[in-house]
Amino acid sequence: MGDVLWTPPADVRERSRIGGYLRWLREHRGLDFADYDALWRWSVTDLEAFWRSIWDHFEVVAHTPPAATLSDRSMPGARWFPGATLNYAENVLRMPGRADGDPVVIAHGQTRPPVTLTAAELREQVRRVAAGLRRLGVGAGDRVAAYAPNIPETYVLLLATASLGAIFSSCAPEFGTRSVTDRWQQIEPTVLVAVDGYRYGQKAVDRRAEVAAIRAALPSLRHTVGIAYLDPAGAPPEDAIGWAELAAPTDEPLTFTPVAFDHPLYVLYSSGTTGLPKPIVHGHGGILLEHLKMLALHHDLGPADRFFWFTTTGWMMWNFLVSGPAVGAAIVLFDGNPGHPDLGALWRLAEETGTTYFGTSAPFLLACRKAGLVPREIADLSALRGLGSTGAPLPAEGFTWVYEAVGDRLQLQSLSGGTDVCTGFVGGVPLLPVHAGEITCRALGAKVEARSADGTPVVDQLGELVITEPMPSMPVGFWNDPDGSRYREAYFDVYPGVWRHGDWITINSRGGCVITGRSDATLNRGGVRLGTAEFYSVVEGLDEVVDSVVVHLEDDEGGAGELLLFVVLAEGLELDDALRGKICRELRTALSPRHVPDEIHQVRAVPRTLSAKKLEVPVKKILTGTPVDRAAATGALANPESLTAFAKLAQRRAAHDEPTPTA
């Protein structure tokens, strides 16, 4: 694969947290590992020893110790740390290495001036809000829902809810009413905390009507709390209290309800593009251990760091980001339009906040590259030592741009995982070099393999991404799935006892990984599987093309089928034969003749989820005759109107295929 773009410094083991962990393993466990590969192999073979070492190394605060580390290794159903009781919020609020006066939450946005909370202020706000929730009757197992953006109040609410053993769930306020109610009617929250609106760039977005509709659709609600965010002078909704009342001064001490390792912490949701979103239940202990491991050992975060990830409260990366204080890192929150007033906004934010680790999505990095942006020329990024990219595969040219335009001394970590495990199971690590276009390694404790069509593991070949050993942050289950059938069907129906994730992956002989798109959106031409990621890299590399989506319509007779490409063009451009020819030439030259589409169509927009993922499968369904409302839950889309063009094309194709009636 690609060129080496970054090499670990010679003293990496002295300077990094994973180096400290290796020394600890030698001292406390008598274990010595020559390199990362040896450490990884141990971590996925001796699961009990590895995960117990994470518990002990990070000195997890527990109320009762575990009777074992792993009492049942089978999937689904692995039992981790039986008998242990602990609380996620207690472990996060320990904030190791942070003094009371240290800033730990640094929040910027486009709706109000910046807000900073010190360690002491964060604990104090959580104490007050937990007392407020208790006054509203919230106890262990109750659900608290937040219709709120990436602001300190949402974070405080998560920690306060968790401290009581209650269960948290958030939806970003750009979600429409139907998307929210599809999620929350399943879990029946008793308390709703909601903003009145927000600013996106210069645009004020009033959400009071949506909040009223959500309240009306949730008969389980006993209380609503309003956050006057868009209009600080505004009153809370009728029959509701304000945030200030919830967080009123009180003498109640900050306490933490001890809960079982697998007690529900929060409910995250699949994107819900087809059918109801899956309510994925994550547990206190599994999330805590996974995030301690990932944030400290892979991202190398600690008390000297300011950790930023551009995310909304509707994406699992928010849940990942806000575990930062558990390893001593301060977190940087941002709410607003990342492209306002221009694509330099987040890079300037990084300078202003002293961000040391900048997390974002591959599409954002590629958009900056396409716009000709050179972030190091518009912002002082000297504090930056880590850059994370996820949400879609980052092609080699994205890697090269980061090292040319952002900084040549930082470590770029492309990672992939999912809402289902609330982490990345392939990513970066300080001990290994960065190769262009390649995810560096499989994460510790994540037994990731590529499987061929017949189920055998393959190396240096495209295969189905599977996880063959349990991880503590695999879901506790799905909400309201008493017999576990929905959960089993989601991950374990293809390979019994093995987690099938739904991505195509190639793992090379040195352990590097390349993900080439969703396996359910694969292009299968004449028996050759083609990933979509490389396709987009070529097509969207053209100056004329802003965005694209490709689908393959199979032939029932076993032929090559049809490959259809849809492109969004730059302002003022129209698709003509010359541009069609150019796109085909690029694909043939860069990839293969099999990648040349049968038809290319111009569309105004590519349908995307609210977390910006392309909707290849629903587009395919619409083109094969499924009605729009059955192909996709439009409330889960950022731009539901974009589906209309595909429905019209499907109608035209159907009319064209009908036999001509004879007189």
C-alpha positions as semicolon CSV with decimal commas, in nm:
position;residue;x (nm);y (nm);z (nm)
1;M;0,000;0,000;0,000
2;G;0,089;0,365;0,039
3;D;0,404;0,554;0,127
4;V;0,511;0,598;0,490
5;L;0,402;0,951;0,589
6;W;0,485;0,947;0,961
7;T;0,719;0,738;1,175
8;P;0,707;0,708;1,555
9;P;0,987;0,896;1,733
10;A;1,272;0,679;1,865
11;D;1,166;0,742;2,227
12;V;0,795;0,669;2,167
13;R;0,788;0,406;2,443
14;E;0,918;0,660;2,696
15;R;0,677;0,935;2,591
16;S;0,349;0,760;2,510
17;R;0,077;0,618;2,734
18;I;0,094;0,282;2,558
19;G;0,466;0,278;2,642
20;G;0,373;0,331;3,008
21;Y;0,122;0,046;2,981
22;L;0,392;-0,186;2,836
23;R;0,621;-0,101;3,130
24;W;0,333;-0,169;3,371
25;L;0,269;-0,510;3,207
26;R;0,635;-0,601;3,252
27;E;0,643;-0,488;3,614
28;H;0,303;-0,614;3,734
29;R;0,235;-0,909;3,505
30;G;0,583;-1,024;3,401
31;L;0,485;-0,981;3,034
32;D;0,720;-0,845;2,767
33;F;0,615;-0,764;2,410
34;A;0,861;-0,695;2,132
35;D;0,620;-0,497;1,918
36;Y;0,259;-0,392;1,870
37;D;0,168;-0,706;1,676
38;A;0,276;-0,928;1,966
39;L;0,081;-0,712;2,213
40;W;-0,231;-0,723;1,990
41;R;-0,213;-1,102;1,952
42;W;-0,196;-1,145;2,329
43;S;-0,485;-0,900;2,378
44;V;-0,719;-1,100;2,151
45;T;-0,605;-1,443;2,270
46;D;-0,588;-1,408;2,649
47;L;-0,900;-1,192;2,676
48;E;-0,930;-1,230;3,053
49;A;-0,571;-1,121;3,120
50;F;-0,590;-0,829;2,875
51;W;-0,917;-0,675;2,993
52;R;-0,830;-0,729;3,359
53;S;-0,503;-0,544;3,292
54;I;-0,703;-0,248;3,154
55;W;-0,920;-0,251;3,470
56;D;-0,613;-0,261;3,698
57;H;-0,382;-0,032;3,498
58;F;-0,642;0,248;3,488
59;E;-0,746;0,182;3,849
60;V;-1,118;0,158;3,776
61;V;-1,322;0,277;4,076
62;A;-1,555;-0,007;4,173
63;H;-1,794;-0,048;4,468
64;T;-1,768;-0,427;4,465
65;P;-1,491;-0,618;4,289
66;P;-1,562;-0,862;4,004
67;A;-1,590;-1,233;4,080
68;A;-1,426;-1,307;3,742
69;T;-1,322;-1,122;3,425
70;L;-1,514;-1,322;3,165
71;S;-1,749;-1,595;3,282
72;D;-1,890;-1,678;2,938
73;R;-1,694;-1,621;2,616
74;S;-1,973;-1,705;2,368
75;M;-2,123;-1,445;2,132
76;P;-2,380;-1,315;2,177
77;G;-2,408;-1,341;2,554
78;A;-2,051;-1,292;2,682
79;R;-2,058;-1,207;3,056
80;W;-1,791;-0,955;3,153
81;F;-1,684;-0,877;3,512
82;P;-1,976;-1,054;3,683
83;G;-2,039;-0,937;4,039
84;A;-1,867;-0,600;3,990
85;T;-2,055;-0,279;4,067
86;L;-1,932;0,062;3,952
87;N;-2,056;0,385;3,795
88;Y;-1,940;0,535;3,463
89;A;-1,996;0,896;3,578
90;E;-1,785;0,844;3,893
91;N;-1,494;0,721;3,682
92;V;-1,523;1,008;3,432
93;L;-1,550;1,274;3,704
94;R;-1,235;1,145;3,874
95;M;-1,049;1,333;3,596
96;P;-0,702;1,193;3,681
97;G;-0,421;1,448;3,671
98;R;-0,659;1,746;3,672
99;A;-0,670;2,007;3,950
100;D;-1,002;2,165;4,053
101;G;-0,919;2,487;3,868
102;D;-0,817;2,322;3,539
103;P;-1,049;2,381;3,241
104;V;-1,196;2,044;3,137
105;V;-1,489;2,147;2,914
106;I;-1,424;2,418;2,653
107;A;-1,739;2,488;2,452
108;H;-1,767;2,708;2,143
109;G;-2,057;2,759;1,908
110;Q;-2,255;2,996;1,691
111;T;-2,549;3,047;1,928
112;R;-2,380;3,203;2,233
113;P;-2,035;3,312;2,361
114;P;-1,784;3,041;2,461
115;V;-1,833;2,860;2,792
116;T;-1,553;2,697;2,995
117;L;-1,604;2,465;3,291
118;T;-1,323;2,377;3,531
119;A;-1,304;2,033;3,690
120;A;-1,466;2,170;4,008
121;E;-1,741;2,349;3,811
122;L;-1,822;2,034;3,611
123;R;-1,857;1,827;3,930
124;E;-2,068;2,101;4,090
125;Q;-2,306;2,121;3,792
126;V;-2,343;1,742;3,782
127;R;-2,416;1,744;4,157
128;R;-2,692;2,002;4,118
129;V;-2,850;1,847;3,809
130;A;-2,846;1,499;3,966
131;A;-3,029;1,646;4,266
132;G;-3,275;1,815;4,028
133;L;-3,344;1,488;3,845
134;R;-3,394;1,315;4,181
135;R;-3,654;1,583;4,271
136;L;-3,833;1,495;3,945
137;G;-3,850;1,133;4,061
138;V;-3,574;0,995;3,836
139;G;-3,416;0,675;3,966
140;A;-3,216;0,376;3,844
141;G;-3,346;0,240;3,514
142;D;-3,555;0,549;3,422
143;R;-3,488;0,709;3,083
144;V;-3,385;1,073;3,041
145;A;-3,393;1,212;2,686
146;A;-3,201;1,515;2,557
147;Y;-3,312;1,703;2,244
148;A;-3,005;1,922;2,267
149;P;-2,685;2,007;2,080
150;N;-2,317;1,957;2,168
151;I;-2,315;2,199;2,464
152;P;-2,208;2,165;2,830
153;E;-2,568;2,118;2,953
154;T;-2,607;1,800;2,746
155;Y;-2,282;1,662;2,887
156;V;-2,376;1,752;3,245
157;L;-2,714;1,585;3,192
158;L;-2,549;1,262;3,067
159;L;-2,321;1,244;3,373
160;A;-2,600;1,336;3,618
161;T;-2,832;1,074;3,464
162;A;-2,559;0,809;3,478
163;S;-2,472;0,898;3,839
164;L;-2,828;0,794;3,938
165;G;-2,817;0,468;3,742
166;A;-3,077;0,615;3,504
167;I;-3,044;0,574;3,126
168;F;-2,955;0,859;2,888
169;S;-3,047;0,908;2,522
170;S;-2,980;1,210;2,299
171;C;-3,100;1,332;1,961
172;A;-2,944;1,633;1,792
173;P;-3,197;1,916;1,747
174;E;-3,161;1,906;1,368
175;F;-3,347;1,571;1,382
176;G;-3,708;1,609;1,268
177;T;-4,002;1,515;1,491
178;R;-4,059;1,178;1,327
179;S;-3,692;1,075;1,362
180;V;-3,697;1,162;1,731
181;T;-4,026;0,992;1,810
182;D;-3,924;0,680;1,614
183;R;-3,633;0,655;1,857
184;W;-3,786;0,760;2,187
185;Q;-4,125;0,594;2,164
186;Q;-3,927;0,270;2,186
187;I;-3,759;0,357;2,520
188;E;-4,042;0,563;2,682
189;P;-3,848;0,841;2,860
190;T;-3,993;1,003;3,172
191;V;-3,796;1,329;3,144
192;L;-3,724;1,536;2,832
193;V;-3,463;1,812;2,829
194;A;-3,488;2,026;2,515
195;V;-3,350;2,346;2,366
196;D;-3,575;2,612;2,213
197;G;-3,359;2,628;1,900
198;Y;-3,004;2,699;1,785
199;R;-2,799;2,895;1,535
200;Y;-2,641;2,723;1,237
201;G;-2,398;2,970;1,089
202;Q;-2,600;3,290;1,070
203;K;-2,935;3,113;1,053
204;A;-3,159;3,098;1,362
205;V;-3,347;2,766;1,378
206;D;-3,652;2,771;1,607
207;R;-3,735;2,422;1,743
208;R;-4,026;2,506;1,978
209;A;-4,287;2,353;1,747
210;E;-4,083;2,033;1,719
211;V;-4,044;2,013;2,098
212;A;-4,423;2,048;2,138
213;A;-4,482;1,772;1,881
214;I;-4,226;1,543;2,047
215;R;-4,387;1,596;2,388
216;A;-4,731;1,516;2,244
217;A;-4,598;1,192;2,092
218;L;-4,439;1,065;2,416
219;P;-4,714;0,974;2,668
220;S;-4,446;0,837;2,904
221;L;-4,312;1,189;2,980
222;R;-4,369;1,316;3,332
223;H;-4,150;1,628;3,311
224;T;-4,000;1,860;3,049
225;V;-3,701;2,088;3,111
226;G;-3,638;2,377;2,871
227;I;-3,292;2,516;2,790
228;A;-3,324;2,878;2,671
229;Y;-3,040;2,843;2,422
230;L;-3,151;3,034;2,110
231;D;-3,336;3,299;2,314
232;P;-3,175;3,326;2,661
233;A;-3,463;3,549;2,778
234;G;-3,730;3,304;2,660
235;A;-3,960;3,115;2,896
236;P;-3,965;2,733;2,909
237;P;-4,251;2,552;2,729
238;E;-4,589;2,538;2,902
239;D;-4,596;2,299;3,203
240;A;-4,215;2,277;3,190
241;I;-3,934;2,400;3,412
242;G;-3,620;2,581;3,305
243;W;-3,264;2,447;3,320
244;A;-3,180;2,693;3,602
245;E;-3,453;2,534;3,815
246;L;-3,328;2,184;3,741
247;A;-2,974;2,294;3,834
248;A;-3,080;2,500;4,138
249;P;-2,841;2,526;4,436
250;T;-2,880;2,240;4,684
251;D;-2,696;2,084;4,977
252;E;-2,733;1,731;4,840
253;P;-2,391;1,568;4,802
254;L;-2,271;1,421;4,473
255;T;-2,321;1,045;4,505
256;F;-2,294;0,762;4,256
257;T;-2,536;0,471;4,243
258;P;-2,335;0,148;4,217
259;V;-2,467;-0,054;3,921
260;A;-2,376;-0,385;3,761
261;F;-2,103;-0,385;3,494
262;D;-2,366;-0,439;3,222
263;H;-2,626;-0,195;3,365
264;P;-2,759;0,027;3,081
265;L;-2,574;0,359;3,052
266;Y;-2,725;0,500;2,734
267;V;-2,919;0,400;2,425
268;L;-2,770;0,481;2,084
269;Y;-2,950;0,420;1,755
270;S;-2,865;0,282;1,415
271;S;-2,922;0,542;1,142
272;G;-3,275;0,414;1,086
273;T;-3,264;0,467;0,712
274;T;-3,476;0,154;0,662
275;G;-3,735;0,066;0,925
276;L;-3,724;0,180;1,287
277;P;-3,380;0,272;1,419
278;K;-3,231;-0,011;1,627
279;P;-3,213;0,095;1,996
280;I;-2,862;-0,020;2,094
281;V;-2,813;-0,043;2,472
282;H;-2,460;0,018;2,605
283;G;-2,346;-0,064;2,958
284;H;-2,153;0,135;3,221
285;G;-1,856;-0,100;3,250
286;G;-1,810;-0,197;2,885
287;I;-1,809;0,162;2,763
288;L;-1,577;0,274;3,043
289;L;-1,314;0,005;2,975
290;E;-1,327;0,039;2,597
291;H;-1,293;0,419;2,611
292;L;-1,010;0,410;2,868
293;K;-0,823;0,171;2,638
294;M;-0,891;0,360;2,317
295;L;-0,847;0,718;2,439
296;A;-0,528;0,654;2,638
297;L;-0,347;0,372;2,459
298;H;-0,449;0,441;2,096
299;H;-0,513;0,819;2,088
300;D;-0,246;0,880;2,355
301;L;-0,465;1,126;2,546
302;G;-0,392;1,238;2,901
303;P;-0,394;1,538;3,137
304;A;-0,184;1,751;2,899
305;D;-0,441;1,721;2,619
306;R;-0,732;1,913;2,474
307;F;-0,941;1,667;2,275
308;F;-1,181;1,780;2,002
309;W;-1,404;1,582;1,768
310;F;-1,647;1,752;1,534
311;T;-1,974;1,573;1,607
312;T;-2,336;1,625;1,701
313;T;-2,520;1,457;1,988
314;G;-2,684;1,228;1,731
315;W;-2,357;1,048;1,644
316;M;-2,167;0,798;1,861
317;M;-1,852;1,007;1,828
318;W;-2,011;1,247;2,082
319;N;-2,034;0,965;2,336
320;F;-1,672;0,875;2,255
321;L;-1,550;1,237;2,286
322;V;-1,714;1,302;2,622
323;S;-1,534;1,011;2,788
324;G;-1,216;1,221;2,748
325;P;-1,198;1,340;3,113
326;A;-1,186;0,973;3,226
327;V;-0,823;0,971;3,101
328;G;-0,757;1,328;3,219
329;A;-0,808;1,501;2,882
330;A;-1,003;1,826;2,855
331;I;-1,272;1,816;2,585
332;V;-1,353;2,081;2,326
333;L;-1,719;2,099;2,224
334;F;-1,840;2,278;1,912
335;D;-2,201;2,344;1,807
336;G;-2,270;2,497;1,469
337;N;-2,192;2,493;1,099
338;P;-1,831;2,376;1,041
339;G;-1,830;2,558;0,706
340;H;-1,922;2,901;0,847
341;P;-1,796;3,152;0,760
342;D;-1,566;2,918;0,564
343;L;-1,398;2,578;0,592
344;G;-1,121;2,731;0,802
345;A;-1,355;2,774;1,103
346;L;-1,265;2,451;1,286
347;W;-0,892;2,494;1,221
348;R;-0,909;2,843;1,374
349;L;-1,106;2,692;1,665
350;A;-0,821;2,444;1,715
351;E;-0,576;2,734;1,749
352;E;-0,802;2,931;1,982
353;T;-0,865;2,635;2,215
354;G;-0,513;2,490;2,206
355;T;-0,647;2,162;2,070
356;T;-0,387;1,883;2,075
357;Y;-0,603;1,613;1,912
358;F;-0,841;1,718;1,631
359;G;-1,105;1,464;1,528
360;T;-1,329;1,501;1,224
361;S;-1,471;1,307;0,930
362;A;-1,308;1,198;0,606
363;P;-1,562;1,401;0,399
364;F;-1,462;1,718;0,591
365;L;-1,089;1,663;0,523
366;L;-1,158;1,591;0,155
367;A;-1,378;1,903;0,129
368;C;-1,092;2,113;0,273
369;R;-0,852;1,957;0,023
370;K;-1,089;2,019;-0,266
371;A;-1,130;2,383;-0,162
372;G;-0,751;2,427;-0,175
373;L;-0,735;2,506;0,196
374;V;-0,398;2,499;0,373
375;P;-0,494;2,497;0,744
376;R;-0,138;2,554;0,873
377;E;-0,133;2,886;0,680
378;I;-0,454;3,018;0,838
379;A;-0,410;2,890;1,195
380;D;-0,126;2,817;1,437
381;L;-0,159;2,439;1,473
382;S;0,170;2,385;1,657
383;A;-0,011;2,230;1,957
384;L;-0,169;1,965;1,733
385;R;-0,008;1,622;1,762
386;G;-0,296;1,395;1,663
387;L;-0,561;1,408;1,391
388;G;-0,848;1,156;1,376
389;S;-1,064;1,077;1,073
390;T;-1,372;0,855;1,063
391;G;-1,724;0,834;0,920
392;A;-1,604;0,714;0,577
393;P;-1,280;0,570;0,435
394;L;-1,004;0,830;0,389
395;P;-0,824;0,768;0,058
396;A;-0,447;0,804;0,013
397;E;-0,477;1,156;-0,130
398;G;-0,657;1,263;0,192
399;F;-0,362;1,135;0,397
400;T;-0,112;1,314;0,173
401;W;-0,308;1,640;0,199
402;V;-0,307;1,623;0,581
403;Y;0,073;1,590;0,592
404;E;0,123;1,864;0,332
405;A;-0,139;2,114;0,444
406;V;-0,202;2,055;0,816
407;G;0,131;1,944;0,963
408;D;0,409;1,694;0,899
409;R;0,477;1,607;1,266
410;L;0,132;1,499;1,377
411;Q;0,001;1,143;1,375
412;L;-0,297;1,091;1,143
413;Q;-0,526;0,818;1,271
414;S;-0,794;0,693;1,034
415;L;-1,034;0,475;1,230
416;S;-1,347;0,272;1,176
417;G;-1,594;0,113;1,412
418;G;-1,956;0,185;1,478
419;T;-2,247;0,289;1,693
420;D;-2,286;-0,081;1,772
421;V;-1,961;-0,088;1,974
422;C;-1,935;0,291;2,039
423;T;-1,568;0,290;1,942
424;G;-1,324;0,220;1,662
425;F;-1,207;-0,140;1,633
426;V;-0,944;-0,054;1,370
427;G;-0,742;0,267;1,399
428;G;-0,403;0,411;1,487
429;V;-0,149;0,361;1,763
430;P;0,159;0,566;1,861
431;L;0,393;0,266;1,813
432;L;0,334;0,220;1,439
433;P;0,404;0,428;1,126
434;V;0,128;0,585;0,915
435;H;0,093;0,459;0,557
436;A;-0,105;0,662;0,301
437;G;-0,458;0,531;0,251
438;E;-0,429;0,271;0,526
439;I;-0,581;0,228;0,873
440;T;-0,274;0,142;1,082
441;C;-0,387;-0,152;1,294
442;R;-0,654;-0,356;1,463
443;A;-0,723;-0,211;1,809
444;L;-0,618;-0,393;2,124
445;G;-0,880;-0,644;2,232
446;A;-1,057;-0,634;1,893
447;K;-1,019;-0,967;1,708
448;V;-1,099;-0,827;1,363
449;E;-1,065;-1,059;1,062
450;A;-1,152;-1,051;0,692
451;R;-1,366;-1,348;0,587
452;S;-1,399;-1,486;0,235
453;A;-1,735;-1,591;0,093
454;D;-1,692;-1,943;0,233
455;G;-1,616;-1,809;0,581
456;T;-1,239;-1,865;0,597
457;P;-1,007;-1,585;0,722
458;V;-0,806;-1,416;0,444
459;V;-0,502;-1,186;0,438
460;D;-0,425;-0,940;0,156
461;Q;-0,770;-1,014;0,009
462;L;-1,101;-0,831;0,027
463;G;-1,332;-0,995;0,281
464;E;-1,628;-0,943;0,509
465;L;-1,527;-0,764;0,832
466;V;-1,596;-0,989;1,131
467;I;-1,506;-0,988;1,501
468;T;-1,442;-1,339;1,628
469;E;-1,399;-1,272;2,002
470;P;-1,626;-1,069;2,233
471;M;-1,549;-0,708;2,333
472;P;-1,686;-0,552;2,655
473;S;-1,845;-0,263;2,461
474;M;-2,055;-0,487;2,238
475;P;-2,418;-0,397;2,316
476;V;-2,577;-0,523;2,636
477;G;-2,864;-0,584;2,391
478;F;-3,135;-0,398;2,203
479;W;-3,411;-0,223;2,397
480;N;-3,734;-0,421;2,422
481;D;-3,583;-0,735;2,266
482;P;-3,645;-0,982;2,551
483;D;-3,539;-1,298;2,367
484;G;-3,243;-1,127;2,191
485;S;-3,373;-1,219;1,846
486;R;-3,333;-0,870;1,693
487;Y;-2,981;-0,847;1,833
488;R;-2,878;-1,188;1,697
489;E;-3,031;-1,110;1,358
490;A;-2,838;-0,780;1,336
491;Y;-2,488;-0,926;1,383
492;F;-2,485;-1,305;1,416
493;D;-2,719;-1,441;1,147
494;V;-2,451;-1,497;0,878
495;Y;-2,173;-1,654;1,087
496;P;-2,308;-1,816;1,406
497;G;-2,105;-1,705;1,708
498;V;-1,914;-1,446;1,501
499;W;-1,998;-1,072;1,477
500;R;-2,049;-0,965;1,115
501;H;-2,018;-0,591;1,092
502;G;-2,132;-0,520;0,736
503;D;-1,814;-0,365;0,592
504;W;-1,562;-0,490;0,336
505;I;-1,208;-0,492;0,469
506;T;-0,864;-0,594;0,343
507;I;-0,609;-0,675;0,615
508;N;-0,251;-0,685;0,490
509;S;0,036;-0,897;0,618
510;R;0,161;-0,623;0,851
511;G;-0,184;-0,578;1,009
512;G;-0,281;-0,260;0,821
513;C;-0,644;-0,232;0,711
514;V;-0,833;-0,079;0,421
515;I;-1,212;-0,054;0,440
516;T;-1,380;-0,027;0,103
517;G;-1,742;0,044;0,190
518;R;-2,053;-0,127;0,323
519;S;-2,087;-0,491;0,223
520;D;-2,460;-0,444;0,168
521;A;-2,379;-0,172;-0,089
522;T;-2,115;-0,374;-0,271
523;L;-2,085;-0,361;-0,646
524;N;-2,065;-0,718;-0,772
525;R;-1,985;-0,719;-1,142
526;G;-1,940;-1,057;-1,301
527;G;-1,849;-1,215;-0,968
528;V;-1,587;-0,950;-0,880
529;R;-1,669;-0,751;-0,565
530;L;-1,594;-0,381;-0,593
531;G;-1,594;-0,154;-0,286
532;T;-1,759;0,188;-0,321
533;A;-1,492;0,389;-0,138
534;E;-1,228;0,371;-0,414
535;F;-1,499;0,464;-0,664
536;Y;-1,581;0,787;-0,480
537;S;-1,216;0,871;-0,434
538;V;-1,167;0,879;-0,814
539;V;-1,497;1,043;-0,913
540;E;-1,492;1,310;-0,641
541;G;-1,126;1,378;-0,716
542;L;-1,243;1,551;-1,035
543;D;-1,280;1,928;-1,003
544;E;-1,621;1,917;-1,170
545;V;-1,775;1,667;-0,924
546;V;-1,885;1,779;-0,578
547;D;-2,047;1,453;-0,460
548;S;-2,152;1,115;-0,598
549;V;-2,329;0,788;-0,524
550;V;-2,296;0,459;-0,713
551;V;-2,525;0,155;-0,708
552;H;-2,519;-0,182;-0,877
553;L;-2,849;-0,336;-0,992
554;E;-2,807;-0,712;-1,014
555;D;-2,923;-0,914;-1,310
556;D;-3,159;-1,197;-1,208
557;E;-3,020;-1,402;-1,495
558;G;-2,668;-1,382;-1,351
559;G;-2,533;-1,128;-1,601
560;A;-2,317;-0,827;-1,521
561;G;-2,617;-0,617;-1,415
562;E;-2,615;-0,239;-1,436
563;L;-2,375;0,002;-1,269
564;L;-2,537;0,345;-1,221
565;L;-2,341;0,651;-1,113
566;F;-2,505;0,972;-0,990
567;V;-2,302;1,291;-0,965
568;V;-2,355;1,633;-0,809
569;L;-2,164;1,887;-1,016
570;A;-2,000;2,216;-0,922
571;E;-2,211;2,530;-0,944
572;G;-2,328;2,611;-1,298
573;L;-2,208;2,287;-1,462
574;E;-2,427;2,051;-1,664
575;L;-2,346;1,687;-1,733
576;D;-2,265;1,639;-2,101
577;D;-2,105;1,364;-2,308
578;A;-1,758;1,517;-2,271
579;L;-1,777;1,505;-1,892
580;R;-1,929;1,156;-1,901
581;G;-1,634;1,046;-2,114
582;K;-1,385;1,205;-1,875
583;I;-1,540;1,031;-1,570
584;C;-1,532;0,694;-1,751
585;R;-1,169;0,742;-1,856
586;E;-1,065;0,828;-1,502
587;L;-1,239;0,521;-1,360
588;R;-1,097;0,290;-1,625
589;T;-0,743;0,423;-1,579
590;A;-0,740;0,450;-1,199
591;L;-0,940;0,136;-1,122
592;S;-1,046;-0,104;-1,403
593;P;-1,284;-0,141;-1,697
594;R;-1,526;-0,313;-1,457
595;H;-1,564;0,017;-1,272
596;V;-1,694;0,205;-1,577
597;P;-2,065;0,277;-1,516
598;D;-2,337;0,186;-1,765
599;E;-2,513;0,516;-1,705
600;I;-2,416;0,847;-1,541
601;H;-2,688;1,084;-1,422
602;Q;-2,671;1,431;-1,274
603;V;-2,861;1,489;-0,948
604;R;-2,895;1,795;-0,726
605;A;-2,792;1,612;-0,406
606;V;-2,680;1,273;-0,278
607;P;-2,910;1,146;-0,003
608;R;-2,729;1,133;0,331
609;T;-2,810;1,044;0,690
610;L;-2,793;1,310;0,960
611;S;-2,439;1,187;1,035
612;A;-2,349;1,240;0,665
613;K;-2,334;0,877;0,549
614;K;-2,438;0,812;0,187
615;L;-2,757;0,611;0,140
616;E;-2,653;0,361;-0,125
617;V;-2,892;0,083;-0,020
618;P;-3,212;0,294;-0,012
619;V;-3,120;0,443;-0,354
620;K;-3,082;0,092;-0,490
621;K;-3,419;-0,010;-0,343
622;I;-3,593;0,292;-0,497
623;L;-3,439;0,219;-0,837
624;T;-3,570;-0,139;-0,820
625;G;-3,926;-0,028;-0,748
626;T;-3,957;0,012;-0,369
627;P;-4,167;0,322;-0,282
628;V;-3,966;0,604;-0,124
629;D;-4,149;0,585;0,211
630;R;-4,067;0,214;0,239
631;A;-3,708;0,242;0,112
632;A;-3,598;0,502;0,367
633;A;-3,720;0,667;0,687
634;T;-3,707;1,021;0,553
635;G;-3,684;1,173;0,904
636;A;-3,342;1,011;0,943
637;L;-3,210;1,195;0,636
638;A;-3,032;1,528;0,623
639;N;-3,197;1,595;0,283
640;P;-3,507;1,373;0,228
641;E;-3,607;1,573;-0,082
642;S;-3,300;1,430;-0,258
643;L;-3,479;1,093;-0,296
644;T;-3,735;1,238;-0,539
645;A;-3,492;1,240;-0,833
646;F;-3,427;0,866;-0,789
647;A;-3,800;0,788;-0,766
648;K;-3,860;0,979;-1,091
649;L;-3,578;0,793;-1,264
650;A;-3,722;0,460;-1,141
651;Q;-4,060;0,554;-1,293
652;R;-3,900;0,647;-1,624
653;R;-3,702;0,323;-1,633
654;A;-4,010;0,117;-1,548
655;A;-4,211;0,287;-1,826
656;H;-3,925;0,231;-2,071
657;D;-3,909;-0,141;-1,983
658;E;-4,280;-0,210;-2,020
659;P;-4,370;-0,398;-2,340
660;T;-4,544;-0,183;-2,601
661;P;-4,914;-0,276;-2,607
662;T;-5,029;-0,419;-2,942
663;A;-5,340;-0,290;-3,113
